[in-house]
Short mmCIF file of C-alpha atoms in Angstrom, two decimals:
data_model
loop_
_atom_site.label_atom_id
_atom_site.label_comp_id
_atom_site.label_asym_id
_atom_site.label_seq_id
_atom_site.Cartn_x
_atom_site.Cartn_y
_atom_site.Cartn_z
CA UNK A 141 44.86 -43.52 32.47
CA UNK A 142 43.48 -39.90 32.10
CA UNK A 143 47.45 -39.03 30.20
CA UNK A 144 46.79 -42.04 28.27
CA UNK A 145 43.32 -40.32 27.35
CA UNK A 146 44.28 -36.97 26.85
CA UNK A 147 47.42 -37.81 24.41
CA UNK A 148 45.06 -40.20 22.70
CA UNK A 149 43.12 -36.98 21.85
CA UNK A 150 46.52 -34.66 21.39
CA UNK A 151 47.01 -36.61 18.34
CA UNK A 152 43.32 -37.85 16.74
CA UNK A 153 43.21 -33.64 16.87
CA UNK A 154 47.17 -33.12 14.97
CA UNK A 155 46.28 -35.48 12.69
CA UNK A 156 43.20 -34.41 11.65
CA UNK A 157 44.13 -30.67 10.98
CA UNK A 158 47.62 -32.16 8.91
CA UNK A 159 45.04 -33.83 6.57
CA UNK A 160 42.73 -31.38 6.08
CA UNK A 161 45.82 -28.41 5.31
CA UNK A 162 46.42 -31.20 3.41
CA UNK A 163 43.06 -31.70 1.71
CA UNK A 164 41.75 -27.79 2.30
CA UNK A 165 44.24 -26.06 -0.52
CA UNK A 166 43.08 -28.28 -3.85
CA UNK A 167 39.33 -28.12 -2.49
CA UNK A 168 39.64 -23.92 -2.25
CA UNK A 169 40.71 -23.79 -5.59
CA UNK A 170 38.52 -26.63 -6.83
CA UNK A 171 35.43 -25.50 -5.17
CA UNK A 172 35.64 -21.60 -5.42
CA UNK A 173 36.03 -22.55 -9.48
CA UNK A 174 33.31 -24.37 -9.17
CA UNK A 175 30.71 -22.09 -7.88
CA UNK A 176 32.10 -19.69 -9.82
CA UNK A 177 30.83 -22.59 -13.34
CA UNK A 178 27.60 -23.20 -11.60
CA UNK A 179 26.67 -19.92 -11.20
CA UNK A 180 28.01 -18.28 -15.21
CA UNK A 181 26.03 -21.84 -16.71
CA UNK A 182 22.80 -20.94 -15.00
CA UNK A 183 22.49 -17.17 -15.62
CA UNK A 184 23.59 -14.72 -17.86
CA UNK A 185 25.93 -13.04 -15.10
CA UNK A 186 29.21 -12.96 -15.13
CA UNK A 187 31.59 -13.82 -11.29
CA UNK A 188 33.95 -11.78 -10.87
CA UNK A 189 36.49 -12.59 -6.57
CA UNK A 190 39.29 -10.03 -5.76
CA UNK A 191 40.87 -12.24 -3.61
CA UNK A 192 39.77 -15.49 -2.07
CA UNK A 193 40.89 -17.27 1.70
CA UNK A 194 40.53 -19.39 4.75
CA UNK A 195 39.65 -19.37 7.93
CA UNK A 196 39.83 -22.59 10.22
CA UNK A 197 37.65 -24.61 10.47
CA UNK A 198 36.13 -24.98 7.11
CA UNK A 199 35.59 -21.45 5.86
CA UNK A 200 36.19 -20.03 2.45
CA UNK A 201 35.94 -16.41 2.04
CA UNK A 202 35.77 -14.69 -1.59
CA UNK A 203 36.44 -10.96 -1.43
CA UNK A 204 34.66 -8.32 -3.06
CA UNK A 205 32.59 -9.83 -5.24
CA UNK A 206 30.74 -8.89 -7.69
CA UNK A 207 28.09 -10.46 -11.21
CA UNK A 208 27.43 -8.73 -13.97
CA UNK A 209 25.77 -9.23 -17.30
CA UNK A 210 26.77 -10.91 -20.36
CA UNK A 211 25.23 -8.54 -22.53
CA UNK A 212 26.57 -5.31 -23.71
CA UNK A 213 25.78 -2.38 -21.59
CA UNK A 214 27.21 -4.32 -18.39
CA UNK A 215 25.41 -3.80 -15.68
CA UNK A 216 26.43 -4.31 -12.28
CA UNK A 217 23.78 -6.98 -9.75
CA UNK A 218 24.92 -7.97 -7.10
CA UNK A 219 28.21 -7.05 -5.58
CA UNK A 220 28.60 -8.40 -1.92
CA UNK A 221 32.42 -7.65 0.26
CA UNK A 222 32.77 -10.10 1.91
CA UNK A 223 31.43 -14.17 1.31
CA UNK A 224 32.14 -16.39 4.08
CA UNK A 225 30.78 -19.99 3.20
CA UNK A 226 31.61 -22.78 4.99
CA UNK A 227 31.80 -26.10 4.60
CA UNK A 228 31.01 -29.53 6.30
CA UNK A 229 34.52 -31.06 7.09
CA UNK A 230 32.98 -34.89 6.89
CA UNK A 231 32.40 -33.91 2.87
CA UNK A 232 35.89 -33.30 2.66
CA UNK A 233 37.11 -36.22 3.97
CA UNK A 234 35.11 -37.89 1.45
CA UNK A 235 36.58 -36.20 -1.86
CA UNK A 236 33.55 -33.56 -1.51
CA UNK A 237 33.58 -29.40 -0.20
CA UNK A 238 29.27 -29.85 -0.06
CA UNK A 239 28.44 -26.01 1.63
CA UNK A 240 26.74 -26.14 5.21
CA UNK A 241 26.03 -22.26 5.35
CA UNK A 242 26.93 -19.12 3.01
CA UNK A 243 26.70 -16.02 4.58
CA UNK A 244 26.66 -12.09 3.27
CA UNK A 245 28.19 -9.50 4.03
CA UNK A 246 26.90 -6.04 2.59
CA UNK A 247 25.42 -7.14 -0.48
CA UNK A 248 23.84 -4.70 -2.65
CA UNK A 249 20.94 -5.80 -5.46
CA UNK A 250 20.09 -3.63 -7.71
CA UNK A 251 17.65 -4.33 -10.43
CA UNK A 252 15.51 -1.40 -11.96
CA UNK A 253 12.21 -1.90 -13.78
CA UNK A 254 11.77 0.40 -18.10
CA UNK A 255 9.62 2.33 -19.15
CA UNK A 256 7.68 -1.01 -19.96
CA UNK A 257 8.08 -2.74 -17.31
CA UNK A 258 11.03 -5.39 -17.90
CA UNK A 259 13.17 -6.12 -14.85
CA UNK A 260 16.32 -5.93 -15.90
CA UNK A 261 17.24 -9.46 -13.96
CA UNK A 262 13.69 -10.82 -15.24
CA UNK A 263 15.54 -14.21 -16.95
CA UNK A 264 19.02 -13.52 -16.17
CA UNK A 265 18.72 -17.03 -14.04
CA UNK A 266 16.75 -20.04 -15.36
CA UNK A 267 17.49 -22.68 -12.68
CA UNK A 268 16.64 -21.30 -9.68
CA UNK A 269 16.50 -24.64 -7.97
CA UNK A 270 20.63 -25.68 -8.11
CA UNK A 271 21.69 -22.52 -6.83
CA UNK A 272 19.56 -23.29 -3.78
CA UNK A 273 20.30 -26.66 -3.39
CA UNK A 274 24.56 -25.65 -3.44
CA UNK A 275 24.09 -23.30 -0.41
CA UNK A 276 20.88 -24.72 1.58
CA UNK A 277 21.49 -21.79 4.31
CA UNK A 278 21.71 -18.26 3.68
CA UNK A 279 22.56 -15.59 5.71
CA UNK A 280 23.21 -11.83 5.20
CA UNK A 281 25.00 -9.06 7.19
CA UNK A 282 23.29 -5.03 6.33
CA UNK A 283 22.32 -6.01 2.89
CA UNK A 284 21.01 -3.17 0.98
CA UNK A 285 17.98 -3.86 -2.17
CA UNK A 286 18.06 -0.86 -4.53
CA UNK A 287 15.14 0.00 -7.61
CA UNK A 288 14.48 2.35 -9.23
CA UNK A 289 11.38 2.11 -11.65
CA UNK A 290 11.23 3.78 -14.76
CA UNK A 291 7.24 2.61 -15.23
CA UNK A 292 3.84 4.89 -16.16
CA UNK A 293 7.01 7.96 -15.60
CA UNK A 294 9.66 8.79 -17.91
CA UNK A 295 11.04 10.49 -13.87
CA UNK A 296 12.87 7.85 -11.77
CA UNK A 297 11.22 6.66 -8.84
CA UNK A 298 14.50 5.56 -6.30
CA UNK A 299 13.51 2.75 -4.03
CA UNK A 300 15.49 1.48 -0.89
CA UNK A 301 15.52 -0.95 0.77
CA UNK A 302 18.05 -1.97 3.73
CA UNK A 303 18.66 -5.86 5.70
CA UNK A 304 20.08 -5.10 8.91
CA UNK A 305 19.63 -9.40 8.62
CA UNK A 306 17.52 -12.58 7.37
CA UNK A 307 17.83 -15.83 6.74
CA UNK A 308 16.94 -18.00 3.84
CA UNK A 309 16.53 -21.49 3.80
CA UNK A 310 15.90 -23.99 0.99
CA UNK A 311 13.09 -26.50 1.67
CA UNK A 312 12.89 -30.18 1.04
CA UNK A 313 9.45 -29.32 -1.11
CA UNK A 314 12.11 -26.69 -2.92
CA UNK A 315 10.82 -23.51 -1.19
CA UNK A 316 12.44 -21.20 0.34
CA UNK A 317 11.29 -20.26 4.86
CA UNK A 318 12.87 -16.33 4.71
CA UNK A 319 13.65 -14.50 8.15
CA UNK A 320 14.33 -10.85 8.11
CA UNK A 321 13.97 -9.28 11.07
CA UNK A 322 14.97 -5.93 10.97
CA UNK A 323 14.47 -4.38 7.64
CA UNK A 324 14.27 -0.86 6.45
CA UNK A 325 12.66 1.02 3.87
CA UNK A 326 13.19 5.16 3.80
CA UNK A 327 12.01 5.79 7.74
CA UNK A 328 10.63 2.56 7.37
CA UNK A 329 11.23 -0.66 10.05
CA UNK A 330 9.19 -3.82 9.14
CA UNK A 331 9.87 -7.40 9.37
CA UNK A 332 10.06 -9.89 6.79
CA UNK A 333 9.00 -13.79 7.40
CA UNK A 334 7.19 -16.57 5.46
CA UNK A 335 8.35 -19.20 3.01
CA UNK A 336 7.72 -18.45 -1.25
CA UNK A 337 8.30 -21.16 -3.53
CA UNK A 338 11.24 -21.08 -6.05
CA UNK A 339 9.01 -22.39 -9.02
CA UNK A 340 5.02 -22.95 -8.26
CA UNK A 341 3.33 -23.77 -5.08
CA UNK A 342 1.94 -22.05 -2.11
CA UNK A 343 3.42 -19.12 -0.64
CA UNK A 344 3.03 -17.26 2.50
CA UNK A 345 4.42 -13.86 3.52
CA UNK A 346 3.72 -11.68 6.56
CA UNK A 347 5.18 -8.22 6.31
CA UNK A 348 5.73 -6.76 10.04
CA UNK A 349 5.90 -2.98 11.34
CA UNK A 350 5.79 -0.71 14.61
CA UNK A 351 6.78 2.82 12.60
CA UNK A 352 5.25 2.62 8.64
CA UNK A 353 4.87 6.33 8.22
CA UNK A 354 2.60 7.02 5.55
CA UNK A 355 4.17 8.71 2.83
CA UNK A 356 6.69 5.77 2.35
CA UNK A 357 3.37 3.30 2.48
CA UNK A 358 2.16 5.55 -0.69
CA UNK A 359 5.95 5.96 -2.28
CA UNK A 360 6.34 1.91 -2.13
CA UNK A 361 2.22 1.95 -3.16
CA UNK A 362 3.39 3.68 -6.31
CA UNK A 363 5.33 1.09 -7.65
CA UNK A 364 2.03 -1.24 -8.41
CA UNK A 365 0.47 2.17 -9.15
CA UNK A 366 1.90 5.36 -9.79
CA UNK A 367 -0.78 7.28 -11.08
CA UNK A 368 -3.43 6.67 -8.56
CA UNK A 369 -1.63 6.75 -5.59
CA UNK A 370 0.61 10.14 -6.09
CA UNK A 371 -3.13 11.53 -6.57
CA UNK A 372 -3.31 10.73 -2.06
CA UNK A 373 -0.25 11.69 -0.81
CA UNK A 374 -0.94 15.01 0.81
CA UNK A 375 -3.60 13.83 1.95
CA UNK A 376 -2.82 11.44 5.13
CA UNK A 377 0.10 11.97 7.39
CA UNK A 378 1.06 9.72 10.35
CA UNK A 379 3.60 7.29 11.20
CA UNK A 380 1.71 3.27 11.20
CA UNK A 381 1.87 -0.16 12.49
CA UNK A 382 1.16 -2.90 10.24
CA UNK A 383 0.26 -6.35 10.10
CA UNK A 384 0.47 -7.73 6.84
CA UNK A 385 0.09 -11.18 5.01
CA UNK A 386 0.86 -11.90 1.53
CA UNK A 387 -0.57 -15.34 0.34
CA UNK A 388 -0.95 -17.50 -2.35
CA UNK A 389 -2.77 -20.98 -2.87
CA UNK A 390 -3.49 -22.98 -5.59
CA UNK A 391 -3.27 -19.90 -8.05
CA UNK A 392 -5.73 -18.33 -5.97
CA UNK A 393 -3.28 -14.95 -4.00
CA UNK A 394 -3.94 -12.92 -1.24
CA UNK A 395 -2.77 -9.43 0.75
CA UNK A 396 -4.54 -9.58 4.53
CA UNK A 397 -3.32 -6.76 5.98
CA UNK A 398 -4.37 -4.79 9.61
CA UNK A 399 -3.76 -1.18 9.67
CA UNK A 400 -3.21 1.39 12.58
CA UNK A 401 -2.89 4.84 13.02
CA UNK A 402 -2.46 6.04 17.11
CA UNK A 403 -2.90 10.02 15.36
CA UNK A 404 -1.95 11.57 12.13
CA UNK A 405 -3.65 13.85 9.88
CA UNK A 406 -6.45 13.04 7.65
CA UNK A 407 -6.33 16.97 4.88
CA UNK A 408 -6.40 19.05 7.54
CA UNK A 409 -8.23 16.97 10.43
CA UNK A 410 -6.34 15.64 13.46
CA UNK A 411 -7.22 12.57 13.52
CA UNK A 412 -7.07 10.12 16.79
CA UNK A 413 -6.49 6.07 17.09
CA UNK A 414 -7.52 5.05 13.26
CA UNK A 415 -8.00 1.71 12.31
CA UNK A 416 -8.24 -0.96 8.68
CA UNK A 417 -8.89 -3.83 8.12
CA UNK A 418 -8.83 -5.15 4.62
CA UNK A 419 -8.16 -8.27 1.73
CA UNK A 420 -7.52 -7.41 -1.65
CA UNK A 421 -7.47 -10.58 -3.85
CA UNK A 422 -6.08 -11.58 -6.81
CA UNK A 423 -8.96 -10.30 -9.74
CA UNK A 424 -8.53 -7.00 -7.94
CA UNK A 425 -11.58 -6.55 -5.62
CA UNK A 426 -10.89 -4.97 -2.71
CA UNK A 427 -12.72 -6.55 0.63
CA UNK A 428 -12.63 -4.19 3.65
CA UNK A 429 -13.88 -5.54 6.94
CA UNK A 430 -13.70 -2.24 9.04
CA UNK A 431 -12.21 0.75 8.38
CA UNK A 432 -12.95 3.62 11.54
CA UNK A 433 -11.59 6.50 11.72
CA UNK A 434 -11.85 9.25 15.14
CA UNK A 435 -10.96 13.42 14.44
CA UNK A 436 -10.04 14.76 17.66
CA UNK A 437 -12.87 17.49 16.62
CA UNK A 438 -16.00 14.26 17.51
CA UNK A 439 -16.20 12.97 14.19
CA UNK A 440 -16.32 9.65 13.44
CA UNK A 441 -16.34 7.78 10.78
CA UNK A 442 -16.89 3.51 10.40
CA UNK A 443 -17.16 1.43 7.26
CA UNK A 444 -16.73 -1.40 4.87
CA UNK A 445 -17.44 -2.19 1.84
CA UNK A 446 -16.43 -4.62 -0.86
CA UNK A 447 -14.36 -2.54 -4.35
CA UNK A 448 -12.31 -3.43 -7.10
CA UNK A 449 -8.69 -1.84 -8.15
CA UNK A 450 -8.85 -2.15 -11.87
CA UNK A 451 -11.33 0.06 -13.76
CA UNK A 452 -15.16 0.06 -13.64
CA UNK A 453 -15.68 -2.98 -11.31
CA UNK A 454 -18.71 -3.52 -8.80
CA UNK A 455 -18.61 -2.29 -5.23
CA UNK A 456 -20.16 -1.85 -2.40
CA UNK A 457 -20.41 0.49 0.83
CA UNK A 458 -21.97 0.77 4.31
CA UNK A 459 -20.92 3.11 5.96
CA UNK A 460 -21.87 5.52 9.45
CA UNK A 461 -20.64 9.18 9.93
CA UNK A 462 -20.86 11.43 13.15
CA UNK A 463 -19.86 15.31 12.57
CA UNK A 464 -17.97 13.37 9.50
CA UNK A 465 -16.19 16.26 7.17
CA UNK A 466 -18.31 16.01 4.02
CA UNK A 467 -15.00 17.00 1.90
CA UNK A 468 -12.67 13.90 3.65
CA UNK A 469 -16.09 11.37 2.77
CA UNK A 470 -16.26 12.41 -0.45
CA UNK A 471 -12.66 12.00 -1.48
CA UNK A 472 -13.44 8.64 -3.12
CA UNK A 473 -15.93 9.63 -5.38
CA UNK A 474 -14.64 12.93 -7.50
CA UNK A 475 -12.05 15.97 -7.51
CA UNK A 476 -15.52 17.93 -9.50
CA UNK A 477 -17.79 16.95 -6.37
CA UNK A 478 -19.80 19.80 -5.50
CA UNK A 479 -20.67 19.41 -1.53
CA UNK A 480 -16.66 20.08 -0.11
CA UNK A 481 -18.03 21.99 2.74
CA UNK A 482 -19.83 20.86 6.35
CA UNK A 483 -20.35 18.04 7.94
CA UNK A 484 -22.05 15.16 8.24
CA UNK A 485 -23.88 12.54 9.90
CA UNK A 486 -24.77 9.98 8.32
CA UNK A 487 -26.16 6.00 7.81
CA UNK A 488 -25.48 5.11 4.10
CA UNK A 489 -25.64 1.69 2.19
CA UNK A 490 -24.75 2.07 -1.83
CA UNK A 491 -23.57 -0.28 -4.42
CA UNK A 492 -22.69 0.00 -8.08
CA UNK A 493 -20.25 0.18 -10.71
CA UNK A 494 -17.03 2.69 -9.32
CA UNK A 495 -17.57 6.65 -10.93
CA UNK A 496 -20.94 4.85 -13.06
CA UNK A 497 -24.20 7.17 -10.86
CA UNK A 498 -25.94 5.39 -13.25
CA UNK A 499 -25.58 1.66 -12.10
CA UNK A 500 -25.72 4.12 -8.39
CA UNK A 501 -28.27 1.35 -6.18
CA UNK A 502 -28.71 2.12 -1.95
CA UNK A 503 -31.14 4.05 0.85
CA UNK A 504 -29.68 5.88 3.70
CA UNK A 505 -30.32 8.42 6.07
CA UNK A 506 -28.13 11.77 6.12
CA UNK A 507 -28.14 15.66 8.55
CA UNK A 508 -25.67 17.88 7.46
CA UNK A 509 -24.83 21.59 9.45
CA UNK A 510 -22.59 24.40 8.04
CA UNK A 511 -21.77 23.45 4.80
CA UNK A 512 -22.15 25.08 1.24
CA UNK A 513 -24.18 25.14 -2.37
CA UNK A 514 -22.59 27.20 -4.97
CA UNK A 515 -24.61 29.51 -6.46
CA UNK A 516 -27.36 30.23 -8.72
CA UNK A 517 -26.26 33.27 -10.08
CA UNK A 518 -22.29 33.34 -11.49
CA UNK A 519 -19.94 35.34 -10.04
CA UNK A 520 -21.65 35.35 -6.02
CA UNK A 521 -20.68 33.74 -2.99
CA UNK A 522 -21.95 30.02 -2.59
CA UNK A 523 -24.97 30.08 -0.79
CA UNK A 524 -24.20 29.35 2.59
CA UNK A 525 -26.97 26.89 5.07
CA UNK A 526 -27.05 25.94 8.65
CA UNK A 527 -28.61 22.58 8.41
CA UNK A 528 -29.88 19.45 5.86
CA UNK A 529 -31.43 16.77 5.97
CA UNK A 530 -33.16 13.68 4.61
CA UNK A 531 -34.40 10.30 3.85
CA UNK A 532 -34.02 9.02 0.44
CA UNK A 533 -33.83 5.88 -2.30
CA UNK A 534 -31.22 5.31 -5.08
CA UNK A 535 -32.38 2.89 -7.81
CA UNK A 536 -30.07 2.74 -10.82
CA UNK A 537 -28.77 6.57 -10.12
CA UNK A 538 -31.35 8.20 -8.92
CA UNK A 539 -31.86 9.72 -5.74
CA UNK A 540 -35.60 9.89 -4.40
CA UNK A 541 -36.26 11.66 -1.33
CA UNK A 542 -39.84 11.79 0.07
CA UNK A 543 -39.26 14.36 2.93
CA UNK A 544 -35.91 17.00 2.32
CA UNK A 545 -35.37 19.56 4.84
CA UNK A 546 -32.88 22.88 4.22
CA UNK A 547 -32.56 25.90 6.62
CA UNK A 548 -30.59 28.84 6.16
CA UNK A 549 -30.74 32.08 7.85
CA UNK A 550 -34.42 33.44 6.89
CA UNK A 551 -35.27 30.42 5.02
CA UNK A 552 -36.23 27.29 5.43
CA UNK A 553 -37.50 25.14 2.34
CA UNK A 554 -39.77 21.51 3.44
CA UNK A 555 -38.50 19.54 -0.83
CA UNK A 556 -39.65 15.80 -2.02
CA UNK A 557 -37.98 15.37 -5.53
CA UNK A 558 -35.20 12.94 -7.28
CA UNK A 559 -31.23 13.98 -7.86
CA UNK A 560 -30.57 11.91 -11.45
CA UNK A 561 -27.16 10.26 -12.07
CA UNK A 562 -26.15 13.11 -14.15
CA UNK A 563 -26.16 15.30 -11.41
CA UNK A 564 -29.56 17.04 -12.69
CA UNK A 565 -32.02 18.56 -10.38
CA UNK A 566 -35.75 17.99 -9.53
CA UNK A 567 -37.48 18.90 -6.34
CA UNK A 568 -40.49 20.48 -5.36
CA UNK A 569 -42.02 22.18 -2.25
CA UNK A 570 -42.82 24.62 0.04
CA UNK A 571 -40.56 27.37 2.29
CA UNK A 572 -40.73 30.68 4.85
CA UNK A 573 -39.25 33.44 4.48
CA UNK A 574 -38.03 36.79 6.26
CA UNK A 575 -36.18 39.23 4.39
CA UNK A 576 -34.57 41.22 6.89
CA UNK A 577 -33.12 37.89 8.40
CA UNK A 578 -30.99 36.67 4.92
CA UNK A 579 -27.58 36.37 4.42
CA UNK A 580 -26.42 38.44 0.93
CA UNK A 581 -26.30 36.04 -1.14
CA UNK A 582 -28.00 35.20 -4.52
CA UNK A 583 -31.03 33.89 -2.92
CA UNK A 584 -31.62 37.70 -1.45
CA UNK A 585 -31.32 38.77 -5.62
CA UNK A 586 -33.54 35.97 -6.55
CA UNK A 587 -36.09 36.57 -3.63
CA UNK A 588 -35.95 40.36 -3.35
CA UNK A 589 -38.37 41.21 -6.26
CA UNK A 590 -41.45 39.47 -4.13
CA UNK A 591 -40.56 40.54 -0.45
CA UNK A 592 -42.09 43.48 -0.07
CA UNK A 593 -41.77 43.59 3.86
CA UNK A 594 -38.43 43.14 5.63
CA UNK A 595 -40.55 41.41 8.88
CA UNK A 596 -43.67 39.55 7.77
CA UNK A 597 -42.60 36.05 7.40
CA UNK A 598 -43.58 34.92 2.87
CA UNK A 599 -44.91 31.65 2.15
CA UNK A 600 -43.60 30.55 -0.90
CA UNK A 601 -44.07 27.84 -3.86
CA UNK A 602 -39.99 26.14 -4.98
CA UNK A 603 -39.21 24.28 -7.79
CA UNK A 604 -35.52 23.85 -8.50
CA UNK A 605 -33.87 22.35 -10.70
CA UNK A 606 -30.48 23.00 -12.96
CA UNK A 607 -27.91 20.66 -11.33
CA UNK A 608 -25.94 19.83 -7.73
CA UNK A 609 -23.25 22.71 -9.90
CA UNK A 610 -25.81 24.29 -11.12
CA UNK A 611 -28.41 25.07 -9.17
CA UNK A 612 -31.93 26.68 -9.69
CA UNK A 613 -34.03 28.35 -8.06
CA UNK A 614 -37.79 29.74 -8.40
CA UNK A 615 -39.84 31.03 -6.16
CA UNK A 616 -43.90 32.38 -6.06
CA UNK A 617 -45.93 33.54 -3.52
CA UNK A 618 -48.57 31.18 -1.74
CA UNK A 619 -49.27 34.13 0.51
#
């Protein structure tokens, strides 16, 4: 009985193989012709295949595959050293060649964006669903994407992505699922997983990485805004972990992300653990749920707020600082902001329109140590101050302080008044000073005519005008 069953099985295999060998040769040529015709019908591409082959049980191979634009000048858009198309065996016996899956080996996609922002691949394919329906499962092994960007600059920026492996599946809702566990960009490694619609619809993509240097992140972000991003290219250094999700529901696009940088540098400051959690909406509004920056030398910044990446839109900021460098905190304000040295401890609340000081409102308490103000006379050194503290409110860009204490060598001042949106000053108060303790700076030069005795403490009336970048001090003796 066993011999009979074994003989039947062998006969069945032999017969199937014989019939199969009769079916494959015509179907191979027919399928390749069908594939080439279909791609060229729904695109502006010409297909070139150097060599074809067949492997059991039902795999057609295409060697040196390339897709080139039909219009002149002709450009190479896509190439693959080998493509393996696995056919459904049963479909062959039914007179059809139905692909089950396709594997691309060493594929390369070439994308160029010109000075006006137009992509060379934008209008090449008209009906994408026909191609995805033809190949319900697509796999990639050792792929590459080259993106050459001329937008916003005459100089090109070359972005190159490497795909170790990836799987794309065509779903019944006319969307494509993507699973790419290992991708590389410059020195970075990341994974890309999610689902995108072929046309319109909800999508969700997740990018995760445990090794993404900041210089790679800035270069990648330059795709969206090269000028603004490159302002910060020499500021942050380190390697980040990323968890970013891109979603679209009912036309509302959103990017949610978490970033962790265990160690790094901001300007010349070594950082400990830094983290950020944010949401970027389609209208350009950036919601920062949490930012935490810890410096190795005990500096700390905790902040949250809402900003805009598009022009003079409203923003809000809440920040807590502990011994934090002033020049790091004021980076986002303006390159000409006068306070660029020293450390600050503060609790701040601020809102308004970005770079429109007359719209600012808020309140806060701040303590500054070891910082400098511009000289009150041209050609002299900035004024070094030991400490300053103030409580203030801001209304329509006017900062009002009822009490502001400033201390430097030989001089103590207690002031109140206003700082206007144009940075003009209107402060009055009192001061106590000893001539022999003053540093050689512009303050001493202003005070010397009033102070006759070196070791005596004088009381003065103080008025400060001018601007933050060019203050004008007036002192009068009271006793």
